[in-house]
mmCIF file of C-alpha atoms in Angstrom:
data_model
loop_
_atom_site.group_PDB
_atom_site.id
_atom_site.type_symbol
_atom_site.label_atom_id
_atom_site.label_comp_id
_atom_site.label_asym_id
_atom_site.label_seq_id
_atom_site.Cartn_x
_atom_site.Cartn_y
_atom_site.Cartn_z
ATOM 1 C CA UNK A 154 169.403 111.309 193.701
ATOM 2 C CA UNK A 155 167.124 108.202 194.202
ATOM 3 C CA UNK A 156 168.759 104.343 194.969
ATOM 4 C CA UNK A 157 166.445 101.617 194.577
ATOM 5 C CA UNK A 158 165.567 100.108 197.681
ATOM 6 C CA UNK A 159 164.518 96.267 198.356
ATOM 7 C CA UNK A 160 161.923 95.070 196.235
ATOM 8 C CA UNK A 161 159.141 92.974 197.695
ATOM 9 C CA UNK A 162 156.006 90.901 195.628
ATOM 10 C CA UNK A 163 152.291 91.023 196.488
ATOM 11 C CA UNK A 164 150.032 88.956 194.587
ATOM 12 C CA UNK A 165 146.317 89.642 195.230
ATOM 13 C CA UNK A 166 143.307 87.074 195.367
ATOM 14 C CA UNK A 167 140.046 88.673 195.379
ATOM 15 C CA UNK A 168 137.315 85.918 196.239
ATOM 16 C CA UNK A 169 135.984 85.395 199.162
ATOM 17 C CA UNK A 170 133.053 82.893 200.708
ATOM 18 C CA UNK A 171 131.271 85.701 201.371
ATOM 19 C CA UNK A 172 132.002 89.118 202.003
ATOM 20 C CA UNK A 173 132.067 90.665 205.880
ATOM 21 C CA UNK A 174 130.457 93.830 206.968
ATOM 22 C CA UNK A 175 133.828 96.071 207.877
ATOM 23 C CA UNK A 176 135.908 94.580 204.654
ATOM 24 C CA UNK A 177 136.912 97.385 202.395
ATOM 25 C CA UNK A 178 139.032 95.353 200.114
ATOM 26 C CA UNK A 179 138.990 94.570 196.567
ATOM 27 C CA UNK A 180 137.149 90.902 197.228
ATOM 28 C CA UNK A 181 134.294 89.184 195.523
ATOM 29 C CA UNK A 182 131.921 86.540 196.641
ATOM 30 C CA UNK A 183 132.852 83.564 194.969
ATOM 31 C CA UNK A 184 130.489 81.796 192.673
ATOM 32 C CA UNK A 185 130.786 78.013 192.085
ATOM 33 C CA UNK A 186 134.635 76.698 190.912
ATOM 34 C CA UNK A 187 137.407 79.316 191.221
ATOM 35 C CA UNK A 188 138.763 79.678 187.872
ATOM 36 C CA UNK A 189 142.454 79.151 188.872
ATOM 37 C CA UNK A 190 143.978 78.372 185.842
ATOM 38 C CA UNK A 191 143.131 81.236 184.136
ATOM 39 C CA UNK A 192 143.690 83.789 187.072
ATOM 40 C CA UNK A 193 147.478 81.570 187.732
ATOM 41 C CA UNK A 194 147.951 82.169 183.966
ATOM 42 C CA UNK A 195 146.902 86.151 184.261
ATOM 43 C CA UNK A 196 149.129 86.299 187.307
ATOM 44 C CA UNK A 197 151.952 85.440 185.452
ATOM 45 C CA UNK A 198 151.076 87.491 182.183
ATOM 46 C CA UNK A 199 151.253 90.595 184.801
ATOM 47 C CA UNK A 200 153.958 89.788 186.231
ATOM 48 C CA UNK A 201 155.805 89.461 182.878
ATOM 49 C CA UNK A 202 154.644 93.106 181.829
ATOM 50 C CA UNK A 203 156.410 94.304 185.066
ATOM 51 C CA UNK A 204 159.613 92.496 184.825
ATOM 52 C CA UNK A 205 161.069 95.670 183.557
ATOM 53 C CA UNK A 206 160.827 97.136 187.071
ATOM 54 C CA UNK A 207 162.628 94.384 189.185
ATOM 55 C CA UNK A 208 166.155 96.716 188.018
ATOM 56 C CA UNK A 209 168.383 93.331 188.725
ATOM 57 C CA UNK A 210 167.140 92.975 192.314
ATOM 58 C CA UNK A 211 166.016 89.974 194.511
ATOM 59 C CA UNK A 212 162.564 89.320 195.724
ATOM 60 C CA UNK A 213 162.885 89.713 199.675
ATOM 61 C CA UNK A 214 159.500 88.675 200.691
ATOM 62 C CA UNK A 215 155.686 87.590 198.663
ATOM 63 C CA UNK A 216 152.519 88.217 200.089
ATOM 64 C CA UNK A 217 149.396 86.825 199.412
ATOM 65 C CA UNK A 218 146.426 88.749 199.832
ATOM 66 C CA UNK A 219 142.869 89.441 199.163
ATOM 67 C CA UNK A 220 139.675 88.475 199.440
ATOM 68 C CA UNK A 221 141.169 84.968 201.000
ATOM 69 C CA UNK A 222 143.879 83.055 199.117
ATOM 70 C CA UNK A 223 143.570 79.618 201.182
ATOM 71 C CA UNK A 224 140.662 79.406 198.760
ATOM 72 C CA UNK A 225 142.808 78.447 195.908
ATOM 73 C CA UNK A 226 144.217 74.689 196.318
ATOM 74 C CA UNK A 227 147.695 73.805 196.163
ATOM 75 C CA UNK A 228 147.972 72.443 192.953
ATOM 76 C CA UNK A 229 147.317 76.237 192.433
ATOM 77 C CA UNK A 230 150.040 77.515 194.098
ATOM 78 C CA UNK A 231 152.717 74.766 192.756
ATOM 79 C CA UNK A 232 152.010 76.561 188.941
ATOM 80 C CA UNK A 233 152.654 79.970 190.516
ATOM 81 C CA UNK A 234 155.586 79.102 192.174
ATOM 82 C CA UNK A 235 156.786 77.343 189.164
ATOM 83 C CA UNK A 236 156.426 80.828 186.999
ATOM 84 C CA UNK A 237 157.545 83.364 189.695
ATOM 85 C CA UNK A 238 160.788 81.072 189.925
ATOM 86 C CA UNK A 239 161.350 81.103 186.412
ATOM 87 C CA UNK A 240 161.198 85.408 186.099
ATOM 88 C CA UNK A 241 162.384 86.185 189.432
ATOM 89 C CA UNK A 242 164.795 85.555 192.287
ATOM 90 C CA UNK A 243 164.184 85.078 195.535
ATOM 91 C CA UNK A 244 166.725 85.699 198.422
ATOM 92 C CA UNK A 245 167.945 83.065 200.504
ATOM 93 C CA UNK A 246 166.060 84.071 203.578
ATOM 94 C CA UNK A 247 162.531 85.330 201.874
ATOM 95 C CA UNK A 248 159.712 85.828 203.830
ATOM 96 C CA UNK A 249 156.677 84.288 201.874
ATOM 97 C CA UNK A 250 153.194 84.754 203.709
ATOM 98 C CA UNK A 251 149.659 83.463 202.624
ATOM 99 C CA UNK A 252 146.507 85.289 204.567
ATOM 100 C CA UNK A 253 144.021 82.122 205.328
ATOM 101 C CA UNK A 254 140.962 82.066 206.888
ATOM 102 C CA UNK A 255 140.205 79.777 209.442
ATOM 103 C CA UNK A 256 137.088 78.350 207.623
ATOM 104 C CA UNK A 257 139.006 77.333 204.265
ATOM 105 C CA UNK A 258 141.512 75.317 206.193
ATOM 106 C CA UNK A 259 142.185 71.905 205.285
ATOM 107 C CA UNK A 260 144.962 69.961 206.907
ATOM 108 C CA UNK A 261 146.540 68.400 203.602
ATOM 109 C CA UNK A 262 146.428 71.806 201.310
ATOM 110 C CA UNK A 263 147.956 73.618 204.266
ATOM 111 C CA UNK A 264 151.051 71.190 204.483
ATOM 112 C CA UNK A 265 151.004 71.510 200.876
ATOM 113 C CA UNK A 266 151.235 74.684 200.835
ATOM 114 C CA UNK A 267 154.197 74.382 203.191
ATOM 115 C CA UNK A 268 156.478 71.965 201.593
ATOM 116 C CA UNK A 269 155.926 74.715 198.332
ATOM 117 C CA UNK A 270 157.916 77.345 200.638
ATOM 118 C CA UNK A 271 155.167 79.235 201.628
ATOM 119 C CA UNK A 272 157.245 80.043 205.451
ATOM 120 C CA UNK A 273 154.637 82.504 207.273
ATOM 121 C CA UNK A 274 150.398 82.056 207.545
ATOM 122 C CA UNK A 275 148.394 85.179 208.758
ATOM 123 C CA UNK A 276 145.013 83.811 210.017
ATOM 124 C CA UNK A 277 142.317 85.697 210.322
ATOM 125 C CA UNK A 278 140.665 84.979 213.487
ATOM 126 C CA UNK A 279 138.989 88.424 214.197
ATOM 127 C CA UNK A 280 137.234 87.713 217.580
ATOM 128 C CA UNK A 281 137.148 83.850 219.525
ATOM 129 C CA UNK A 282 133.649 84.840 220.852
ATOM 130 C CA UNK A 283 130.528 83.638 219.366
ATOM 131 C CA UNK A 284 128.506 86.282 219.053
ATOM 132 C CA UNK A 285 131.321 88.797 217.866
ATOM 133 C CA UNK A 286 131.930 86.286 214.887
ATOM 134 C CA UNK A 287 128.542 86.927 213.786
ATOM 135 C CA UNK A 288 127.731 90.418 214.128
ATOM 136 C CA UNK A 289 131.340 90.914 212.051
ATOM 137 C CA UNK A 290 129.596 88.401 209.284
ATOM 138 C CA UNK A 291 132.449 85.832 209.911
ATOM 139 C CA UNK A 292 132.212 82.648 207.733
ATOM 140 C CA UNK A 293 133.976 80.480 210.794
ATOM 141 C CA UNK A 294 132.513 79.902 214.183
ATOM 142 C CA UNK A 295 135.110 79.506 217.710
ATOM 143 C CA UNK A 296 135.746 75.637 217.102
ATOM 144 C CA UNK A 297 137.060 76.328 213.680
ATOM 145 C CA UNK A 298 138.932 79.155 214.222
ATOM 146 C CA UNK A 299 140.851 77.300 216.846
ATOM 147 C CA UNK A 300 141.405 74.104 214.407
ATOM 148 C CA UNK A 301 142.778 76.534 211.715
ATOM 149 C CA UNK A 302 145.405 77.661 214.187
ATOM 150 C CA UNK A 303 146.293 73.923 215.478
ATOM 151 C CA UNK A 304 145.843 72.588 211.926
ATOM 152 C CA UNK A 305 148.502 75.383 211.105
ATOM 153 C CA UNK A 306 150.903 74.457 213.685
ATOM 154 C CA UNK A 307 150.631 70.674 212.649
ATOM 155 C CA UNK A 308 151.397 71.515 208.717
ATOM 156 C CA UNK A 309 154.745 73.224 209.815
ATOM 157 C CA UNK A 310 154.407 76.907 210.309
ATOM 158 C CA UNK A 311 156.139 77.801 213.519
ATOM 159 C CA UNK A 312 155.855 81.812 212.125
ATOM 160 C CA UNK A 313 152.441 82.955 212.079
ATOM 161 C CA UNK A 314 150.472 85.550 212.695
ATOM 162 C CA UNK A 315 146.963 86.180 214.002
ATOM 163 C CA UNK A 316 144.466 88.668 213.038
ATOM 164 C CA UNK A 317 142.115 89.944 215.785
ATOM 165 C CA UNK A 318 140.149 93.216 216.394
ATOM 166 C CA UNK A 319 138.806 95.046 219.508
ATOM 167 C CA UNK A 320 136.644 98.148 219.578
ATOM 168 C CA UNK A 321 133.461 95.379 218.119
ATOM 169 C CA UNK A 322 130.048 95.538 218.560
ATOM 170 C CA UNK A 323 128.985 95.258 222.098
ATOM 171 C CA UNK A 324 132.358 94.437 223.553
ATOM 172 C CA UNK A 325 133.756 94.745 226.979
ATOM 173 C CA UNK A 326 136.802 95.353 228.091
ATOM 174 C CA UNK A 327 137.072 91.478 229.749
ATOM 175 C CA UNK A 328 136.097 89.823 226.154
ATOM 176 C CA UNK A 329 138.617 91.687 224.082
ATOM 177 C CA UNK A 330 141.210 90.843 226.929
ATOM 178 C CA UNK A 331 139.764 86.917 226.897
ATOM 179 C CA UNK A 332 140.163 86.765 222.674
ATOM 180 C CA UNK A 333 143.697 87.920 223.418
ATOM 181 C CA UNK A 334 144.707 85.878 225.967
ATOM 182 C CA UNK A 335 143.178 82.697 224.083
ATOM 183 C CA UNK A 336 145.543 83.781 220.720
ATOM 184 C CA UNK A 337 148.768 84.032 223.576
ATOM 185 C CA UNK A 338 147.709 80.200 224.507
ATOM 186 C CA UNK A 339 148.733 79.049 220.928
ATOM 187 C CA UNK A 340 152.180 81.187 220.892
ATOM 188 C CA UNK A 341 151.899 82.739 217.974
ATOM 189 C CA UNK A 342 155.187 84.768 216.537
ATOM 190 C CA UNK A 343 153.026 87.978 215.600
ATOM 191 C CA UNK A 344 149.753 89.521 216.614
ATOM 192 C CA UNK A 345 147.948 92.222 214.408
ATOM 193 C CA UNK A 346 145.167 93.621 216.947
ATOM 194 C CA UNK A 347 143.638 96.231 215.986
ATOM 195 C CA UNK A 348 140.747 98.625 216.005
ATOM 196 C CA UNK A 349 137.545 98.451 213.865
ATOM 197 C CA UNK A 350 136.661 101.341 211.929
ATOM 198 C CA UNK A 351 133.792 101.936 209.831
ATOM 199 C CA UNK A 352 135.136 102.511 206.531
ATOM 200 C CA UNK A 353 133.251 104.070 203.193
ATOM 201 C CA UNK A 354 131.610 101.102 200.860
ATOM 202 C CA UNK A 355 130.928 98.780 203.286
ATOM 203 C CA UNK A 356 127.859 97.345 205.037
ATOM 204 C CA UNK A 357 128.522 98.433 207.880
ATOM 205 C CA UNK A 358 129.132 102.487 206.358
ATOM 206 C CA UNK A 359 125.613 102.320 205.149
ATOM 207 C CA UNK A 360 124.115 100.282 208.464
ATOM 208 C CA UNK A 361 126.678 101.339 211.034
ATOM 209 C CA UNK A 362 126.331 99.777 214.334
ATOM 210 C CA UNK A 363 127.005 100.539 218.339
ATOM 211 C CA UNK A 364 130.754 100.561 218.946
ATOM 212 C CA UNK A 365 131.750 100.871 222.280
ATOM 213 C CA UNK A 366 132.045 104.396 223.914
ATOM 214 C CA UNK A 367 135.666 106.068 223.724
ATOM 215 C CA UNK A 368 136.414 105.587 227.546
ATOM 216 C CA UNK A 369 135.676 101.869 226.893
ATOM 217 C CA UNK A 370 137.869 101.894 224.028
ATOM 218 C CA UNK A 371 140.680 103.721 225.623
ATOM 219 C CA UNK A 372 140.593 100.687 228.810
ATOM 220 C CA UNK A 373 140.905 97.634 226.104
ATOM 221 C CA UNK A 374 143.661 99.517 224.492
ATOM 222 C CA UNK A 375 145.490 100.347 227.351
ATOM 223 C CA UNK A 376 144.744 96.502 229.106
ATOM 224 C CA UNK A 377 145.748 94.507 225.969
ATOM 225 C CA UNK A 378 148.649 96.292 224.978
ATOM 226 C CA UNK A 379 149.599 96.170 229.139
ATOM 227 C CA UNK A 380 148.723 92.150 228.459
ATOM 228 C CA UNK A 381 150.861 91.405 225.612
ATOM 229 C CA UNK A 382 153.574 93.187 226.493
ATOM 230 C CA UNK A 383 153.803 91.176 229.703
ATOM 231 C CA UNK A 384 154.063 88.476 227.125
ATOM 232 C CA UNK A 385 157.046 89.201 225.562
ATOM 233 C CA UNK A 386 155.704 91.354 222.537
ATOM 234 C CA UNK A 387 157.607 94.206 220.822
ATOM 235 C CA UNK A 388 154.526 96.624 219.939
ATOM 236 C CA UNK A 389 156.687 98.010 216.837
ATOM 237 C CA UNK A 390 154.205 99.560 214.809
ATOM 238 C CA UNK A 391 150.259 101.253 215.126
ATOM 239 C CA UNK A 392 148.757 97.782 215.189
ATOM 240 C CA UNK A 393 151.204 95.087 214.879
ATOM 241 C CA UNK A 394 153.282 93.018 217.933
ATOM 242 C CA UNK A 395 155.948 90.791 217.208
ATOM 243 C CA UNK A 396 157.946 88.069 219.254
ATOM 244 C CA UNK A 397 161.687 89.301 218.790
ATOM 245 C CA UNK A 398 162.813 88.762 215.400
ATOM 246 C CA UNK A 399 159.930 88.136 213.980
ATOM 247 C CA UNK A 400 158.170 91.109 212.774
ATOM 248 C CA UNK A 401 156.712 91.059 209.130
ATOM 249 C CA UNK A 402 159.630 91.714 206.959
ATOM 250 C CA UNK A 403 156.598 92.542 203.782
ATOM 251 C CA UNK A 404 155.038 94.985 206.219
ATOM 252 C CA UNK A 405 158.345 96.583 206.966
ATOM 253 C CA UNK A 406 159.182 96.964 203.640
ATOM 254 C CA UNK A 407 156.150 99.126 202.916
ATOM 255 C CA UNK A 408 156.508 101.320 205.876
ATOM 256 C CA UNK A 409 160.065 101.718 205.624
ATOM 257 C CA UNK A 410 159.228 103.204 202.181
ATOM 258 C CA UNK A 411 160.463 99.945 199.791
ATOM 259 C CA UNK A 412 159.012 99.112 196.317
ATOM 260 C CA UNK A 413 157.258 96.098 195.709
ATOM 261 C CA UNK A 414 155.593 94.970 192.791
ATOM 262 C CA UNK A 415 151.459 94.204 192.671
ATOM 263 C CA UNK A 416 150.117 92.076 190.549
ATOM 264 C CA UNK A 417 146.613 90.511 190.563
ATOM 265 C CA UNK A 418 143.267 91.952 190.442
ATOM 266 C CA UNK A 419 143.419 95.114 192.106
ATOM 267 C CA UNK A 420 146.888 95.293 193.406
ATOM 268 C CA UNK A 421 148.661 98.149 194.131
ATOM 269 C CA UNK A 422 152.876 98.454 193.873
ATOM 270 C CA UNK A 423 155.059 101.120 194.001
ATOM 271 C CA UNK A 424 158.422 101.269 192.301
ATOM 272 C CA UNK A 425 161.745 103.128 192.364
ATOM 273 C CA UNK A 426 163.521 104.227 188.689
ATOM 274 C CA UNK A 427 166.941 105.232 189.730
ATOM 275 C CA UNK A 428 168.045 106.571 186.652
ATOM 276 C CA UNK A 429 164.791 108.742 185.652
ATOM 277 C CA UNK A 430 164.675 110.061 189.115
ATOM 278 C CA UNK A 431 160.807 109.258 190.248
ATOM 279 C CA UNK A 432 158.661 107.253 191.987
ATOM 280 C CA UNK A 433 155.597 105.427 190.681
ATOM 281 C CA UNK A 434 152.420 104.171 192.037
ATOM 282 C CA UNK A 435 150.501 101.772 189.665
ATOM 283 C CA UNK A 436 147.500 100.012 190.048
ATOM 284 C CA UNK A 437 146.017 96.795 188.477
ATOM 285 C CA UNK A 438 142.424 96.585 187.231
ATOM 286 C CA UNK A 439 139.886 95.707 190.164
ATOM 287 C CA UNK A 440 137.050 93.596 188.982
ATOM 288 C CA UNK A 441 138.176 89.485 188.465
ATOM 289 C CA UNK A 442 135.898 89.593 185.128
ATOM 290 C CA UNK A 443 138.072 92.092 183.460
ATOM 291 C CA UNK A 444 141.379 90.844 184.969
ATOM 292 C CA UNK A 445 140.261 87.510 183.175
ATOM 293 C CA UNK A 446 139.863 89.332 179.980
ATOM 294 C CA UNK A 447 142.810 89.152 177.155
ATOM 295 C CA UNK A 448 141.053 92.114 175.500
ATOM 296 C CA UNK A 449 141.744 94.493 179.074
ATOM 297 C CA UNK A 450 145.132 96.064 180.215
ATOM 298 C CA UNK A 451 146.365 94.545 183.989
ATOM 299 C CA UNK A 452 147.833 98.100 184.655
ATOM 300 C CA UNK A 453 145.241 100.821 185.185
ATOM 301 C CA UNK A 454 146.796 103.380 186.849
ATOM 302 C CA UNK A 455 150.821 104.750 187.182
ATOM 303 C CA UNK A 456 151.325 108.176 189.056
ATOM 304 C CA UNK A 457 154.329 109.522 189.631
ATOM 305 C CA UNK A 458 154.910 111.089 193.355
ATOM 306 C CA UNK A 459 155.425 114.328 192.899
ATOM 307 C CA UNK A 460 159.382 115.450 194.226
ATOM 308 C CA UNK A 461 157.550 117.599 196.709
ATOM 309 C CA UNK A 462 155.410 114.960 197.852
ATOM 310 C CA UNK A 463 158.527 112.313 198.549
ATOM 311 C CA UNK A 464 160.070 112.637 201.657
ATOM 312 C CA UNK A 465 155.772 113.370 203.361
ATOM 313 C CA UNK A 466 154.850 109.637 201.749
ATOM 314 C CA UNK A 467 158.019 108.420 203.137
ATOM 315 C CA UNK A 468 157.391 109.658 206.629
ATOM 316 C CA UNK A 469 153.697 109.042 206.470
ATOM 317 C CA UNK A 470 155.060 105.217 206.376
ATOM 318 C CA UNK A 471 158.106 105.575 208.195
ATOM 319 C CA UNK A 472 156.475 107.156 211.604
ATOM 320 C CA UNK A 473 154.068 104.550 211.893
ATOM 321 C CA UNK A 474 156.979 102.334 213.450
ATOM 322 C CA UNK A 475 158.007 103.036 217.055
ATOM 323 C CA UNK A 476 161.554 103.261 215.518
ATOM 324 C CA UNK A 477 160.572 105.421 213.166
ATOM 325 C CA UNK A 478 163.562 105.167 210.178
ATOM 326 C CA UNK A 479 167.104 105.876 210.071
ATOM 327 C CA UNK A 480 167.632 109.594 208.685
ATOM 328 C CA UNK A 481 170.224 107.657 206.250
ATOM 329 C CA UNK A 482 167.530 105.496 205.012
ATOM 330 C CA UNK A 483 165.181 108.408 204.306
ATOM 331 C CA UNK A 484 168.030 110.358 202.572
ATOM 332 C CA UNK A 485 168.935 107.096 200.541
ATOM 333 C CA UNK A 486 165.048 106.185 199.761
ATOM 334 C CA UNK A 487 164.195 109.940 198.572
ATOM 335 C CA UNK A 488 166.650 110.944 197.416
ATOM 336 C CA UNK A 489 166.677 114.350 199.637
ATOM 337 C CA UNK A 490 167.652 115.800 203.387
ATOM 338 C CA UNK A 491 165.412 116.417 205.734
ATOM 339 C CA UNK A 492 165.205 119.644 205.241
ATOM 340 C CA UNK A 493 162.763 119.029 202.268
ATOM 341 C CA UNK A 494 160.388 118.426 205.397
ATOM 342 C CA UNK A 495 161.784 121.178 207.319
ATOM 343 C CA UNK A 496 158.068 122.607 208.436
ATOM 344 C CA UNK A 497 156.036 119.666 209.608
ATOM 345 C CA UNK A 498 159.491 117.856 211.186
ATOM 346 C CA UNK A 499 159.917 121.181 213.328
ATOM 347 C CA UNK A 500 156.260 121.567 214.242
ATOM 348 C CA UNK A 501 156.218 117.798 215.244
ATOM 349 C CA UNK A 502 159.074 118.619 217.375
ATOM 350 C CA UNK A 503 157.352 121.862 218.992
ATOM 351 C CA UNK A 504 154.265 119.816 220.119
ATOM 352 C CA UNK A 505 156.769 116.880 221.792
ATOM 353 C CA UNK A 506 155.560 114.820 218.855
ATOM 354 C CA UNK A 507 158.963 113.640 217.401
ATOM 355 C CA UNK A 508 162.842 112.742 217.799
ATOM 356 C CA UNK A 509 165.377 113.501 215.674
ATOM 357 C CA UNK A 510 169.199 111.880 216.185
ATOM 358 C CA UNK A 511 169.848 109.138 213.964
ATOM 359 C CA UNK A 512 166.751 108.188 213.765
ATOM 360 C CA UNK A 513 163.419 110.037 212.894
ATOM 361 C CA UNK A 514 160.801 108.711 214.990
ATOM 362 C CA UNK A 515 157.609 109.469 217.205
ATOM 363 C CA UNK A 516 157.869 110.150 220.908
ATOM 364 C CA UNK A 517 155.869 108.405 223.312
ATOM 365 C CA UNK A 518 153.217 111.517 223.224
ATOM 366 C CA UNK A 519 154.036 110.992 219.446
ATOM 367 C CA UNK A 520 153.123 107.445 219.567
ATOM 368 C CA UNK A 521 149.754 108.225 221.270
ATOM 369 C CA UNK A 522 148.601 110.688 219.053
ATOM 370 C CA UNK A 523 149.976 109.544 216.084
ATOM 371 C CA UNK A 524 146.819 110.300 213.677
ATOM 372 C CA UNK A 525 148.152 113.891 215.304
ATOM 373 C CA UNK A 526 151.220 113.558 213.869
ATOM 374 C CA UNK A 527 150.802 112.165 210.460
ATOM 375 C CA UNK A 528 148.550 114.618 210.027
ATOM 376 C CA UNK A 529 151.116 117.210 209.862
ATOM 377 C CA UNK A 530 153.002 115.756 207.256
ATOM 378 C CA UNK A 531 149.626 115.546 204.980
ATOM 379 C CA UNK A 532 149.946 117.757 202.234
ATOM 380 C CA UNK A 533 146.826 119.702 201.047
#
């Protein structure tokens, strides 16, 4: 039997200045004024079609995503916050990030935004060095990517997160270290560093270009996870570090296998009916235009995941953490035992892949090879 598990919000903005290179995402090049009354008022509309799935429970964390929501002002964000407070509501202690980039900052909108309750900023530096910027088609140069993060710090947000990548263009093992150790100088509470991959429908896809070698790769990943761990970071999952206490409570929610809700252009959710016994994944239309457009659904895709397929999703999530999951919390989120993944569990433990006490999580040979692992769980 399925429980419902805590239920988290993410709210989607797809425009960007202009779109980089790597960037997979749903995200459009913005042309002339943002039209944020209408998309605040289409938010909202969403939102109201999928009250019905919020099942009497609190909001523990909103994240907002895209494209690059520091591009809508904060008059913006005071009539969103005014109509999620009025559907939904949100625990005492909610986590409520914005993802800004560092060359749509502006010292009044960003205290703004603060004194509205946004609590957490992920900014996304990428790279501190010049040249890196511009081969990954970044829209900020060094100087502004450090006034973004002191311009942050000013407005109030002593939890924030920075975005950089290793594994770019040209790179050596000393620069990826360097771009680290000038994110440590600021102290943030959370680093996501992590690889970049060449991924379908992107520029880069069609125009791919020279990524360092694998033994080069191998050294940065080995030296900067050896560098912030001398700093005090908890590497808890594939990509992320954390100060303690402060790891993203939205991110755990997804990999710990919780629903949240997706509205905006392109969102994704994924929610828990009890009673009917299934899981859904839904899906909101992509393109702005037709988001805009009274005459279109939001919702363009539910599927249900299939009984069989349950307890695999859940661990796909659940063994990216270092931690892994309690075997309670898997039971209680699918609704089944672990012998429902009897096969891959046991061949994960064969190949020194995985632990199972309490706890169902990767082994330090696990950890290493984890595209190894989660590849056993995939199902065909």
């Amino acid at each position: 039997m399925l429980h419902l598990p805590p239920l988290s919000l993410y709210i989607h903005v797809p425009w960007c200045i202009r779109k980089c290179p790597y960037c997979d995402f749903n995200s459009h090049q913005a042309e002339g004024d943002l039209p944020e009354r209408e998309y605040i008022r289409a938010l909202l509309a969403d939102l109201d079609e999928d009250l019905r799935w919020v099942q009497g429970r609190e909001i523990h964390s909103i994240f907002f995503g895209g494209g690059t929501p520091s591009l809508l002002s904060a008059r913006a964000y005071e009539a969103l916050f005014k109509g999620l407070k009025q559907r939904l509501t949100f625990a005492k202690d909610i986590e409520i990030t914005l993802e800004a980039n560092p060359g749509t900052f502006e010292a009044e909108k960003f205290a703004a935004y603060r004194k509205l309750g946004i609590n957490r900023l992920s900014i996304g530096i990428q790279s501190f060095q010049p040249e890196h910027l511009q081969k990954l088609g970044r829209v900020h140069d060094r100087e502004q990517a450090l006034r973004a993060i002191k311009l942050a710090k000013k407005a109030g947000f002593d939890n924030f997160n920075l975005d950089l990548m290793h594994g770019l263009p040209g790179q050596t093992v000393e620069q990826a270290l360097d771009d680290l150790q000038q994110a440590l100088a600021f102290k943030p509470t959370h680093l996501s560093w992590y690889q970049l991959t060449i991924e379908p429908n992107t520029e880069f896809y069609k125009r791919p270009p020279q990524l360092p070698e694998d033994d080069a790769l191998w050294d940065i990943q080995e030296a900067g996870l050896a560098l912030l761990a001398e700093h005090g970071f908890d590497h808890y999952e594939i990509s992320a570090h954390c100060q303690p206490g402060k790891a993203s409570k939205h991110n755990l929610n997804y990999w710990q296998f919780g629903d949240y809700l997706g509205i905006g252009a392109g969102a994704h959710g994924k929610i828990t009916l009890a009673d009917a016994n299934v899981i859904y994944r839904t899906q909101k239309t992509r393109l702005p235009r037709d988001y805009l457009n009274p005459d279109k659904t939001f919702l363009t895709g539910k599927q249900t995941i299939e009984p069989e397929d349950i307890g695999l999703e859940c661990l796909m999530n659940g063994l990216r953490l270092r931690e892994g999951m309690l075997v309670e919390d898997f039971e209680y989120r699918t609704g089944l035992t672990l012998d429902a993944v009897a096969e891959p569990v046991a061949k994960a433990q064969q190949l020194g892949l995985l632990n199972v006490d309490k706890r169902i999580y990767p082994t330090e040979k696990g950890q290493q090879y984890l595209n190894e692992l989660l590849a056993l769980f995939l199902t065909e």
